[in-house]
Coordinates of C-alpha atoms in Angstrom, one line a residue:
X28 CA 145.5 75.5 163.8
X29 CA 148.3 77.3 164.7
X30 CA 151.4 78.4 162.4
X31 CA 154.8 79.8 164.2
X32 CA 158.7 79.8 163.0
X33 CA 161.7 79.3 165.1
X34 CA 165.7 79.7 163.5
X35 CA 168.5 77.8 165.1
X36 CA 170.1 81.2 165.4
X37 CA 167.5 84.6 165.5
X38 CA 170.8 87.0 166.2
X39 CA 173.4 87.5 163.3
X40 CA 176.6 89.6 163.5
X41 CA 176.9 92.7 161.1
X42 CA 178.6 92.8 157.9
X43 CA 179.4 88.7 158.3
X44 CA 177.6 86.3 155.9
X45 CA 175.6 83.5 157.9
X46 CA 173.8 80.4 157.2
X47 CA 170.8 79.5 159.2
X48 CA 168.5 76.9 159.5
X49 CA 164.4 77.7 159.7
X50 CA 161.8 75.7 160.9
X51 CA 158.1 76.6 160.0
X52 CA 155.4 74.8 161.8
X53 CA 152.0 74.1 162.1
X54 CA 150.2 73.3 165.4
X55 CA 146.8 71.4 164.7
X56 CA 144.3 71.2 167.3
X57 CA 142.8 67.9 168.4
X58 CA 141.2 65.6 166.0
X59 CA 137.5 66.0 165.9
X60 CA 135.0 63.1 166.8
X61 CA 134.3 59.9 165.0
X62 CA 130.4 61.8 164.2
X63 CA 132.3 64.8 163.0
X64 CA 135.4 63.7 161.3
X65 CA 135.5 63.7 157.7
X66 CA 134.5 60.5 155.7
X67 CA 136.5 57.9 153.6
X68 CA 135.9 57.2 150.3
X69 CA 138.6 55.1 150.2
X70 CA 140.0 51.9 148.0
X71 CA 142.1 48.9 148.9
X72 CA 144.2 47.2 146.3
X73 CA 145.8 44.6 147.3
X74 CA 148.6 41.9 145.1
X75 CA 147.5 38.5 144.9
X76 CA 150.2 37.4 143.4
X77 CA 151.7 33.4 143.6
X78 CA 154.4 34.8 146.2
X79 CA 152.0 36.2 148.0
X80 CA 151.2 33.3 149.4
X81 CA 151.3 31.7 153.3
X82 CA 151.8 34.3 155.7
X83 CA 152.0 37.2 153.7
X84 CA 148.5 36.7 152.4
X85 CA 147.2 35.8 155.3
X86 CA 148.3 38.6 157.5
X87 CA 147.7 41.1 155.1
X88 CA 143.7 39.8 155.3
X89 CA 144.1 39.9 159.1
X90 CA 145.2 44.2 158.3
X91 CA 142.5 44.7 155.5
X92 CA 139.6 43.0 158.1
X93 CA 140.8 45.4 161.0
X94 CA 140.6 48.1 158.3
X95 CA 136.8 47.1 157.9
X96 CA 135.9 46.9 161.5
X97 CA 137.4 50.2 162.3
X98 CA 135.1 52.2 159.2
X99 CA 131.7 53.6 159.8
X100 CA 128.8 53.9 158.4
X101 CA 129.6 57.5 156.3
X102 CA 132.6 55.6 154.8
X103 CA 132.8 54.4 151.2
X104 CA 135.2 51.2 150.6
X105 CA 136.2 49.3 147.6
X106 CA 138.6 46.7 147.6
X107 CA 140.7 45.4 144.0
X108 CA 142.2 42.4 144.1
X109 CA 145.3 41.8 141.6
X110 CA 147.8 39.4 140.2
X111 CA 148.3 39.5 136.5
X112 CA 144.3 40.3 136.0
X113 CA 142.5 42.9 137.9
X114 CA 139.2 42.1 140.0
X115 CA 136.9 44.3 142.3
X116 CA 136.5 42.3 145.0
X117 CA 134.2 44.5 147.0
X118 CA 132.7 47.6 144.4
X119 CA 132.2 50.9 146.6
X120 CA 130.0 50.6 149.6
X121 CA 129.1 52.0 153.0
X122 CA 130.1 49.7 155.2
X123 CA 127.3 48.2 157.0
X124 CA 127.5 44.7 156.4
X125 CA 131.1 44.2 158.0
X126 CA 131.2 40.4 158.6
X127 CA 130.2 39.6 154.9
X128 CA 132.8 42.2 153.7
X129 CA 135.4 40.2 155.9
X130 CA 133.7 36.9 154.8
X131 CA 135.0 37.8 151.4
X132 CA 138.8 38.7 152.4
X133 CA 138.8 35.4 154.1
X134 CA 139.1 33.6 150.7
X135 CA 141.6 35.4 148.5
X136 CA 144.1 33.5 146.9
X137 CA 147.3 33.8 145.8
X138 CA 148.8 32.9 142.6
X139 CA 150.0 34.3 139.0
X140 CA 152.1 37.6 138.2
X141 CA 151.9 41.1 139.1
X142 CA 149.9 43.7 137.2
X143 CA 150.3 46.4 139.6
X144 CA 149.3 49.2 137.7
X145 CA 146.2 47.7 136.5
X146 CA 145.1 46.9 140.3
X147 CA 146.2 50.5 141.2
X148 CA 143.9 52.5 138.1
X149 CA 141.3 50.6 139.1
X150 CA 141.2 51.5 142.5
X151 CA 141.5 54.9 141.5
X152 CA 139.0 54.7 139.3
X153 CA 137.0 53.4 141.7
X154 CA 137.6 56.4 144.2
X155 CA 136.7 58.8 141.4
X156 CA 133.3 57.4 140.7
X157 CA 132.7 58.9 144.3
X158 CA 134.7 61.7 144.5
X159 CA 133.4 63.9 147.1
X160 CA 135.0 67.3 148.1
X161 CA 134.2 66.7 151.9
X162 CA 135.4 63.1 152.0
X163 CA 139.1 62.2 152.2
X164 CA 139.6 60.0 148.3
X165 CA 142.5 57.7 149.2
X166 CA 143.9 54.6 147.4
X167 CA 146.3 52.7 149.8
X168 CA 148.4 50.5 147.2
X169 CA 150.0 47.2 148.7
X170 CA 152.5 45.2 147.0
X171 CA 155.1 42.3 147.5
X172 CA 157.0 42.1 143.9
X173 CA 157.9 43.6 141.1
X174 CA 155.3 45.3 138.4
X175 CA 156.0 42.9 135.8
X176 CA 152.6 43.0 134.0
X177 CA 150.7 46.5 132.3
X178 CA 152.5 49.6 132.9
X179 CA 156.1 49.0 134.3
X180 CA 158.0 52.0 133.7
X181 CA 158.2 53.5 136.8
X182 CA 158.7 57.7 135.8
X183 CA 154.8 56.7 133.9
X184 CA 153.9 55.6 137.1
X185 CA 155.2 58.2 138.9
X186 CA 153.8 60.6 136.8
X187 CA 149.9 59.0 136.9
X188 CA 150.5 59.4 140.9
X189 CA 151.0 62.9 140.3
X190 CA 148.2 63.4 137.8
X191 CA 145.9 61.7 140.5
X192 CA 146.7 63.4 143.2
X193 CA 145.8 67.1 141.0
X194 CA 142.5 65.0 140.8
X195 CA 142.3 64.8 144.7
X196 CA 142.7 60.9 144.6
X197 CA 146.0 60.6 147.0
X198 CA 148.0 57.1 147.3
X199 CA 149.5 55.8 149.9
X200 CA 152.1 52.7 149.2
X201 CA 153.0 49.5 151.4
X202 CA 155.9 47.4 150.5
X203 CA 155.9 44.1 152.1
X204 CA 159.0 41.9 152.3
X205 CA 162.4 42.1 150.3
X206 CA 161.3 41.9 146.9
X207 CA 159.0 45.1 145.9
X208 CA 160.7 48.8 144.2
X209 CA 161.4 50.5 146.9
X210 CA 162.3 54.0 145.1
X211 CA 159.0 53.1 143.0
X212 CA 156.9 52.5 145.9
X213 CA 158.4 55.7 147.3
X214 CA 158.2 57.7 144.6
X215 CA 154.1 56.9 144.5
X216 CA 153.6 57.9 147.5
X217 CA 155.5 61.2 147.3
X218 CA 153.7 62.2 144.0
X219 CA 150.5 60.8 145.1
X220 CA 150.4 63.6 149.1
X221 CA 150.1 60.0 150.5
X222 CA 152.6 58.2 152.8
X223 CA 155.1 54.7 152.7
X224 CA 155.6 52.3 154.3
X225 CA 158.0 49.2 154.9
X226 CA 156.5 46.1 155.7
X227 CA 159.3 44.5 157.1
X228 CA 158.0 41.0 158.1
X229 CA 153.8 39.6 157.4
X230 CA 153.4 39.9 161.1
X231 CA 153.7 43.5 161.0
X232 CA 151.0 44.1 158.4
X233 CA 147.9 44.5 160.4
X234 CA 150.0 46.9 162.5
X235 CA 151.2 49.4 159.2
X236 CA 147.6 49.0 157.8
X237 CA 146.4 50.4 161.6
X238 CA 148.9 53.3 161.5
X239 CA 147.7 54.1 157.9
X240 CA 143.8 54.4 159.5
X241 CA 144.7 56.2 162.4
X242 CA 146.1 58.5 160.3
X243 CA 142.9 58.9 158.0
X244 CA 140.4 58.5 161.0
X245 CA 142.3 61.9 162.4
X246 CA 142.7 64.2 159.7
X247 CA 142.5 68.2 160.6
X248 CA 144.2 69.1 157.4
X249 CA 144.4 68.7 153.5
X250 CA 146.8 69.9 151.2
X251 CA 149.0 71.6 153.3
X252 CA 151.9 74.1 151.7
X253 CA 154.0 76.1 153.5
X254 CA 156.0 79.1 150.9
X255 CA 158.8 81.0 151.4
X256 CA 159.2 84.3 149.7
X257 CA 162.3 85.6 149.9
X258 CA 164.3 89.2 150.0
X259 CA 166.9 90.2 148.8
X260 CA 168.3 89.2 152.3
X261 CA 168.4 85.6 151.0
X262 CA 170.8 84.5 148.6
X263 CA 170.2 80.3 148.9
X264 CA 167.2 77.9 150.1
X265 CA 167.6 74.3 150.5
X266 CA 165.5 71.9 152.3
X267 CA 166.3 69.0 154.9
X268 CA 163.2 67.7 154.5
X269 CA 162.0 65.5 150.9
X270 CA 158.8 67.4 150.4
X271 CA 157.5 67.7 146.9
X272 CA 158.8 72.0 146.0
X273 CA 157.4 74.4 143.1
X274 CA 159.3 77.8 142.5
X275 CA 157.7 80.5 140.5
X276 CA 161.0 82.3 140.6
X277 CA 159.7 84.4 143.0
X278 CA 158.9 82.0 145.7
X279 CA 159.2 78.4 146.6
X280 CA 156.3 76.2 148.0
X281 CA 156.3 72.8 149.7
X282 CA 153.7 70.2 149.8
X283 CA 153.4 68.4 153.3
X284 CA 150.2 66.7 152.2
X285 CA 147.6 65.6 155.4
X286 CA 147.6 67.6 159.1
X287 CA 146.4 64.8 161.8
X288 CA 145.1 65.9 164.9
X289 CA 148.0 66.9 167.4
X290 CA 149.8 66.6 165.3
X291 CA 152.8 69.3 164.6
X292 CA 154.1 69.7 161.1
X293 CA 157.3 71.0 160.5
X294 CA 159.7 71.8 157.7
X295 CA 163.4 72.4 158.1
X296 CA 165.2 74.9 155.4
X297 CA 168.9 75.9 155.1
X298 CA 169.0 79.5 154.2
X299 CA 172.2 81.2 153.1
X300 CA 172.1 85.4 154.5
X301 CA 174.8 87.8 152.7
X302 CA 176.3 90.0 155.3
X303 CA 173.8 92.5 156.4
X304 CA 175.0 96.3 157.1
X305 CA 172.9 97.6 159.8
X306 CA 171.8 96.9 163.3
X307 CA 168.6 96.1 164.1
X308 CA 165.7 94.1 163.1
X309 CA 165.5 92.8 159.5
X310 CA 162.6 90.9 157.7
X311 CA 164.3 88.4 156.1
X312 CA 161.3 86.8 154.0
X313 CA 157.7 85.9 154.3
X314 CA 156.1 82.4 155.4
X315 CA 152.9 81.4 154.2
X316 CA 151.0 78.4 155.2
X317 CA 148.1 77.3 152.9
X318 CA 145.3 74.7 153.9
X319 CA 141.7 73.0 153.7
X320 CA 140.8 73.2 157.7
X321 CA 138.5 70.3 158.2
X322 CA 135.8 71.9 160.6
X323 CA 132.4 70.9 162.2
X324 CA 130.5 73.1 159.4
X325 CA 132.4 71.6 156.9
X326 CA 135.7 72.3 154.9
X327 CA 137.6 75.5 155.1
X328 CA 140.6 76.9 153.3
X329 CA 142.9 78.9 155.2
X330 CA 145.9 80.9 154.7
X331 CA 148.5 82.3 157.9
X332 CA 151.2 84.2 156.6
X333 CA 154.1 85.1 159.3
X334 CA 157.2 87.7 158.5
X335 CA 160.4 86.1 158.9
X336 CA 162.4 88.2 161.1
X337 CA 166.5 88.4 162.1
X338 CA 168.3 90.9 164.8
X339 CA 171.1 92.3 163.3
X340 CA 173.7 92.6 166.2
X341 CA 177.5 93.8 166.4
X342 CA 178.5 91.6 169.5
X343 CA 180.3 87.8 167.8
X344 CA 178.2 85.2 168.9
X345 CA 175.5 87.2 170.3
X346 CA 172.1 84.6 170.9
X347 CA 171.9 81.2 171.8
X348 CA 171.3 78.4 169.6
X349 CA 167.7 76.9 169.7
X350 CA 167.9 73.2 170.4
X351 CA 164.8 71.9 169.1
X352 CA 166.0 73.5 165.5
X353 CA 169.4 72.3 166.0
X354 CA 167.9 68.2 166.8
X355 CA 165.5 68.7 163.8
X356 CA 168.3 69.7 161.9
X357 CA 170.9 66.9 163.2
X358 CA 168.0 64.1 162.3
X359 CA 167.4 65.2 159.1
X360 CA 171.6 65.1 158.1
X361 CA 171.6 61.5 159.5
X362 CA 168.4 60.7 157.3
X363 CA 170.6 62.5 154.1
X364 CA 173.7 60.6 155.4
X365 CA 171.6 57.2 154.8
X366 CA 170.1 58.2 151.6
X367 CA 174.4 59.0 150.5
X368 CA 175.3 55.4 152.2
X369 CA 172.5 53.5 150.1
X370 CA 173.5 55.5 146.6
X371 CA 177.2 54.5 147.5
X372 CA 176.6 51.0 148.7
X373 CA 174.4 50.4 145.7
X374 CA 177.8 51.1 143.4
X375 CA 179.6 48.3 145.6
X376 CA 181.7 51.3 147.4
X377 CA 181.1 50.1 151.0
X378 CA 183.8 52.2 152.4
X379 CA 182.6 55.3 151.8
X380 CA 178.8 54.5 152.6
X381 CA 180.2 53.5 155.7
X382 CA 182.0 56.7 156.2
X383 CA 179.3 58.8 155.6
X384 CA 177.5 57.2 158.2
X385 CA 180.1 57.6 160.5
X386 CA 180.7 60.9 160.0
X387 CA 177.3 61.8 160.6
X388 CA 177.0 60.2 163.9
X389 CA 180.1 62.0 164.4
X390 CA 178.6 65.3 163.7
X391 CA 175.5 64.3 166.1
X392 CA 178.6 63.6 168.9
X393 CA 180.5 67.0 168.4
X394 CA 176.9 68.6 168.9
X395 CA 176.7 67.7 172.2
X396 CA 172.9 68.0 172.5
X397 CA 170.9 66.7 175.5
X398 CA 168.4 64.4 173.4
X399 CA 167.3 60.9 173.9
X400 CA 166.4 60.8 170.1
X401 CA 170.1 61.7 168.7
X402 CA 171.6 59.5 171.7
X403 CA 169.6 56.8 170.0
X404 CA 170.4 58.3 166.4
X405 CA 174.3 58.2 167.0
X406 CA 174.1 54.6 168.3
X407 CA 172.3 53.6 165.1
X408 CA 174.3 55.3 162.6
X409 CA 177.8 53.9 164.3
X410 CA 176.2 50.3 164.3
X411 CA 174.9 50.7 160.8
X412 CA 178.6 52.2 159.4
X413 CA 179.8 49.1 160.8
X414 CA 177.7 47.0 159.4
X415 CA 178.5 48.4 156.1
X416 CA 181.8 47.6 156.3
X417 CA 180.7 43.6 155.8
X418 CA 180.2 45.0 152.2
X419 CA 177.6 42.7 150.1
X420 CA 177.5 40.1 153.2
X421 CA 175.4 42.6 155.0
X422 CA 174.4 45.2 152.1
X423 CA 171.1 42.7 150.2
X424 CA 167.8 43.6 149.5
X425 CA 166.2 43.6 152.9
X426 CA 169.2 46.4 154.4
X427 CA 168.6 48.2 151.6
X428 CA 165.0 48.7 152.2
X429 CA 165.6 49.2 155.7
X430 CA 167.7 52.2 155.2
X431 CA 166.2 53.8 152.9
X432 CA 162.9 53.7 154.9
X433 CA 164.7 55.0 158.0
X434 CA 165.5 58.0 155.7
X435 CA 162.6 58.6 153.9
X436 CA 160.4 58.4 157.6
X437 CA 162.1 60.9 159.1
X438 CA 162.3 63.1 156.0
X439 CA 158.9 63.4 155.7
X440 CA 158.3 64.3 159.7
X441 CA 157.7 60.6 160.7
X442 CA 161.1 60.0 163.1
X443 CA 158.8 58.4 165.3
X444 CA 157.8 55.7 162.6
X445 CA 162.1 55.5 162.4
X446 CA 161.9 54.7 165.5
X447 CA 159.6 52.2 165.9
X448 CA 161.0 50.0 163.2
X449 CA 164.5 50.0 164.6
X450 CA 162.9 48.8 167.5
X451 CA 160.8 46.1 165.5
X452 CA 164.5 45.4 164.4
X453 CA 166.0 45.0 167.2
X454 CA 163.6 43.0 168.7
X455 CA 163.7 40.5 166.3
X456 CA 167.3 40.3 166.4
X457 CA 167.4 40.1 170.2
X458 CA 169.3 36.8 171.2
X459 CA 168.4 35.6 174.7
X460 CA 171.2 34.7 177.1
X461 CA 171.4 30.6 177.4
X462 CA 174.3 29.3 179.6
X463 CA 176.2 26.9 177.2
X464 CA 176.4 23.2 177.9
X465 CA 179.0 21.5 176.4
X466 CA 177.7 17.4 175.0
X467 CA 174.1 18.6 176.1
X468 CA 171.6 18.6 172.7
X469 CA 169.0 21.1 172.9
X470 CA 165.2 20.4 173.0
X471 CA 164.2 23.4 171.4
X472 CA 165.5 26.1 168.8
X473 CA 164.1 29.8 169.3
X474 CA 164.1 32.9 166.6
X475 CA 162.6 35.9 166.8
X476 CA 159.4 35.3 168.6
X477 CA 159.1 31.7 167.4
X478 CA 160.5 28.4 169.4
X479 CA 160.5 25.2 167.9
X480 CA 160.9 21.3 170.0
X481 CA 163.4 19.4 168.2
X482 CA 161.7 16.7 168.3
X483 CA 162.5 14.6 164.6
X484 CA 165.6 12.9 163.6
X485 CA 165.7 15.1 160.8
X486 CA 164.5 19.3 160.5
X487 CA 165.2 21.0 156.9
X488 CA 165.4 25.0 157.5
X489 CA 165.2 27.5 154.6
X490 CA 162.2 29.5 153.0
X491 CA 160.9 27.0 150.6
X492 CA 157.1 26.0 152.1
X493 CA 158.6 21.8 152.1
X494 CA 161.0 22.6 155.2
X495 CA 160.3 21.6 158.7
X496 CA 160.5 25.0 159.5
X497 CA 160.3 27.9 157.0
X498 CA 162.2 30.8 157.6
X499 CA 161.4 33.6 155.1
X500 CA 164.2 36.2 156.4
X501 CA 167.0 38.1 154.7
X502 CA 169.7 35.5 152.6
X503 CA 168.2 32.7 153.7
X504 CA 168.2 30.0 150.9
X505 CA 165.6 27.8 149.8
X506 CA 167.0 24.9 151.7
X507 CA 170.1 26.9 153.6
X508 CA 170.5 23.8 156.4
X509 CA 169.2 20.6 158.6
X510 CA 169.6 19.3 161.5
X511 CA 169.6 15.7 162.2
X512 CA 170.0 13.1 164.8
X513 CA 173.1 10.6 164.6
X514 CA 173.5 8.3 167.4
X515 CA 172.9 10.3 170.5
X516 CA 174.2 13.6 168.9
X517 CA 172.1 16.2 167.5
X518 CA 174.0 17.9 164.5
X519 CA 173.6 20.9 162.1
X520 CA 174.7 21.0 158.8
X521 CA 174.9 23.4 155.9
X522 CA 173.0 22.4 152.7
X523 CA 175.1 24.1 150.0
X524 CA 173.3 27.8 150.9
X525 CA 174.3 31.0 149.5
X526 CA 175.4 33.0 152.1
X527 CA 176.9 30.0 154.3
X528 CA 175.4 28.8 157.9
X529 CA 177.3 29.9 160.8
X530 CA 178.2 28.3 164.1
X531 CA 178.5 30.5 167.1
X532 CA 180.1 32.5 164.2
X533 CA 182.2 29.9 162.5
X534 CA 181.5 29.3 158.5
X535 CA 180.1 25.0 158.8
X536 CA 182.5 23.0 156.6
X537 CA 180.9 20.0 157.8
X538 CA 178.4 18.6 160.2
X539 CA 178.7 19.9 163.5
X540 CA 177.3 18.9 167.3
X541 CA 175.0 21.3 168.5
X542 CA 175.3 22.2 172.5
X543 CA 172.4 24.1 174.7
X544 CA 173.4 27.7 174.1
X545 CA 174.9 27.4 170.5
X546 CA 173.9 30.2 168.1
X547 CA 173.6 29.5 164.9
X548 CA 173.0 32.3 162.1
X549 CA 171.3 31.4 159.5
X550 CA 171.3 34.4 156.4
X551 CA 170.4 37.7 158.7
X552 CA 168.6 35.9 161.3
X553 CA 170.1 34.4 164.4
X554 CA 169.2 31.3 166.0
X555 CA 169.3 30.3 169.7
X556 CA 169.2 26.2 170.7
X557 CA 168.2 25.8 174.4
X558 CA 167.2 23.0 176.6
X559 CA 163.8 24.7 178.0
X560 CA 160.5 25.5 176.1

């Protein structure tokens, strides 16, 4: 591996104060092979709980049973099963037997409370039996609600994550749907050197539980921490990024947890320079980076230390400004921007949530930066401020989990992951284009990926499991609206929902025709009737 610096600015004018941004990184090498990698010891807990069931359960077995298949023969799995009682489904094992292991996810069921803690112990318990100092000891911690049974208080919880991970068991977290702690789940992970993740919608489990394993399948790198010790040159250090810090008063370290292979780990600091008095080079402070090297003979622990260096100039505005420090830098503000909107927005102060988040795209604008990744940035963070100004109509559960996973992705060095859920997003919000005619019923109703023939007199939508067609998707009520059949009209009607059913974006009072090329919205989700299946 390979450790370097770069600052957004490497000249500074004499005798004028400056603040500059560093970014350290670490360059790993390619990802050794599946006979030299290092091995799992690794366990699976997974809630069983009643709303667990349908299609959250069973796409989550569909993610654990690609887990399986992808392990070989030097990994150790266990799999815990919990609702308001704890079981070990599968005790720790190489996995040889794959189709009996997958045999046994097929029949999990769902039902009772949430004991999430208990689950969670256990599995860690399980992964200490085997703890090995050339395996990687992971829990991977999956949950749809609320810890409502065993230990609840989430600063405990927080704290056993922490606690665990000094006994090198790491946890990783995945929240699926709108219900789960969020900040919790985040928290975990944080104290526990794994990662999070958003579950957005039970399709998208088996693909989170594959991102998780190709993670584990290519680590280079444990334990990774990257200090800065300062001079007397320095007289501030903050950090873009939302790494776990230590000072000693002398120093300040960072934990950036796992190094995959390819991979190149950075970490952005703000660093505030008094005005210097000569010309010249200056050693501003001292980088260290501090890590176990996985390596064909076996573990390593490395240390790369790199001086910090400025040139001291007295020419204004002498240097150019490095752009890859400067886009690192503009990504992480929009990711602090959203944290901001969310802590406003969850005091009911939608104005200035939306303001921050306007601002900041503003800020990515005045930049003027060649970058495909703040183009698409910008256009996120103005779409999102305006969305904020619905207030509570579009600020619920689901957008709040959604922002805050934006941010905490791209904190943590994982803008890519940003990315691919905002296209996951828009995907799912994508309307197709249907010419509208007027006095024609449709034939079939499409959202999402899913299309539906309107076929009965009568279809009941909403996320209760005795509706024609169940649509678990953000403020959709239990039974939100119908359609039926009257004479040779097909009409759709609201059902007393929540948040209201809308008509090519009119609030239903009553019964209305529906047309080919009406779009009805339905909670968050949008739906498209159409003459053509």
């Amino acid at each position: 591996m390979k450790a370097d610096f770069a600052l957004d600015y490497d000249v500074v004018t004499v005798e004028r104060e400056r603040k500059l941004y560093l970014m350290a990184r670490l360059v790993a090498g390619a990802a050794p092979g599946a006979e030299q990698r290092r091995p799992l010891n690794l366990s699976l807990v997974l809630d069983r709980s009643g709303s667990m069931a349908g299609d959250k359960l069973s796409f989550t077995r569909q993610a654990a049973q690609f887990l399986v298949q992808n392990l070989g023969v030097n990994d150790l799995l266990s799999i815990v099963l919990y609702n308001e009682n704890v079981e070990v489904l599968l005790p720790p094992e190489r996995i040889v037997h794959k189709d009996a292991v997958n045999q046994r996810l097929s029949q999990i069921k769902a039902g009772g409370m949430t004991n999430l803690s208990g689950g969670w112990l256990q599995g860690c318990s399980l992964v200490e039996q085997n703890l090995r100092h050339d395996a990687l000891n992971r829990v991977i911690l999956m949950s749809d609600g609320l810890a409502n049974r065993g230990i609840t208080q989430p600063e405990k919880l927080v704290a056993l994550a922490h606690q665990k991970r000094g006994a090198r068991v790491t946890t990783s977290t995945m929240g699926l749907g709108e219900d789960f702690n969020e900040d919790l789940m985040m928290a975990m992970a944080d104290a526990g050197g794994g990662a999070f993740y958003f579950i957005e919608s039970p399709e998208v489990a088996p693909l989170i539980f594959q991102e998780e394993l190709r993670g584990l399948l290519n680590v280079v790198g444990q334990n990774l921490t990257v200090t800065l010790v300062p001079s007397d040159d320095i007289s501030n250090i903050n950090q873009l990024n939302a790494y776990n810090m230590h000072s000693d008063g002398r120093s300040i370290s960072f934990s950036l947890g796992d190094v995959f292979g390819d991979e190149v780990k950075t970490l952005i600091l703000e660093i505030s320079v008094p005005a210097l008095h000569e010309i010249g080079q200056r050693q501003i402070a001292l980088l260290r980076f501090s890590f176990d090297e996985v390596t064909e003979s076996g573990v390593q622990h490395q240390t790369l230390e790199l001086p910090v260096v400025v040139h001291v100039s007295d020419q204004e505005g002498a240097g150019e400004a490095n752009a890859a420090v400067r886009e690192s830098v503009l990504l992480l503000q929009a990711a602090k921007a959203r944290r901001e909107a969310v802590s406003a927005a969850d005091k009911g102060d939608y104005e200035r949530a939306s303001q921050t988040l306007r601002q900041a795209a503003g800020v990515i604008e005045d930049a003027k930066l060649d970058s495909k990744p703040l183009v698409e940035e910008h256009e996120a963070l103005v779409k999102q401020s305006e969305e904020m100004k619905r207030g509570a109509e579009f600020y619920d559960k689901y957008s709040r989990k959604s922002m805050a996973t934006q941010a905490i992705y791209t904190m943590t060095d994982r803008h890519e992951s940003t990315q691919f859920f905002r296209s996951r997003e828009s995907e799912r919000s994508r309307v197709p284009e249907i010419e509208r005619k007027e006095g024609t019923n449709p034939t079939h109703l499409t959202w999402g990926e899913h299309t539906y023939p309107i076929q009965s007199d009568l279809i009941r939508i909403g996320r209760a499991p005795q509706n024609e067609i169940v649509l678990v998707a953000k403020n959709v009520s239990r039974f939100h609206c119908q359609i039926k059949r009257e004479g040779e009209r097909l009409l759709l009607e609201d059902l007393g929902s929540t948040n209201g059913t809308f008509l090519n974006d009119v609030l239903l009072r009553e019964a209305m025709p529906l047309n080919v090329g009406d779009i009805a919205r339905v909670g968050h989700e949008q739906i498209v009737f159409h003459d053509h299946g």
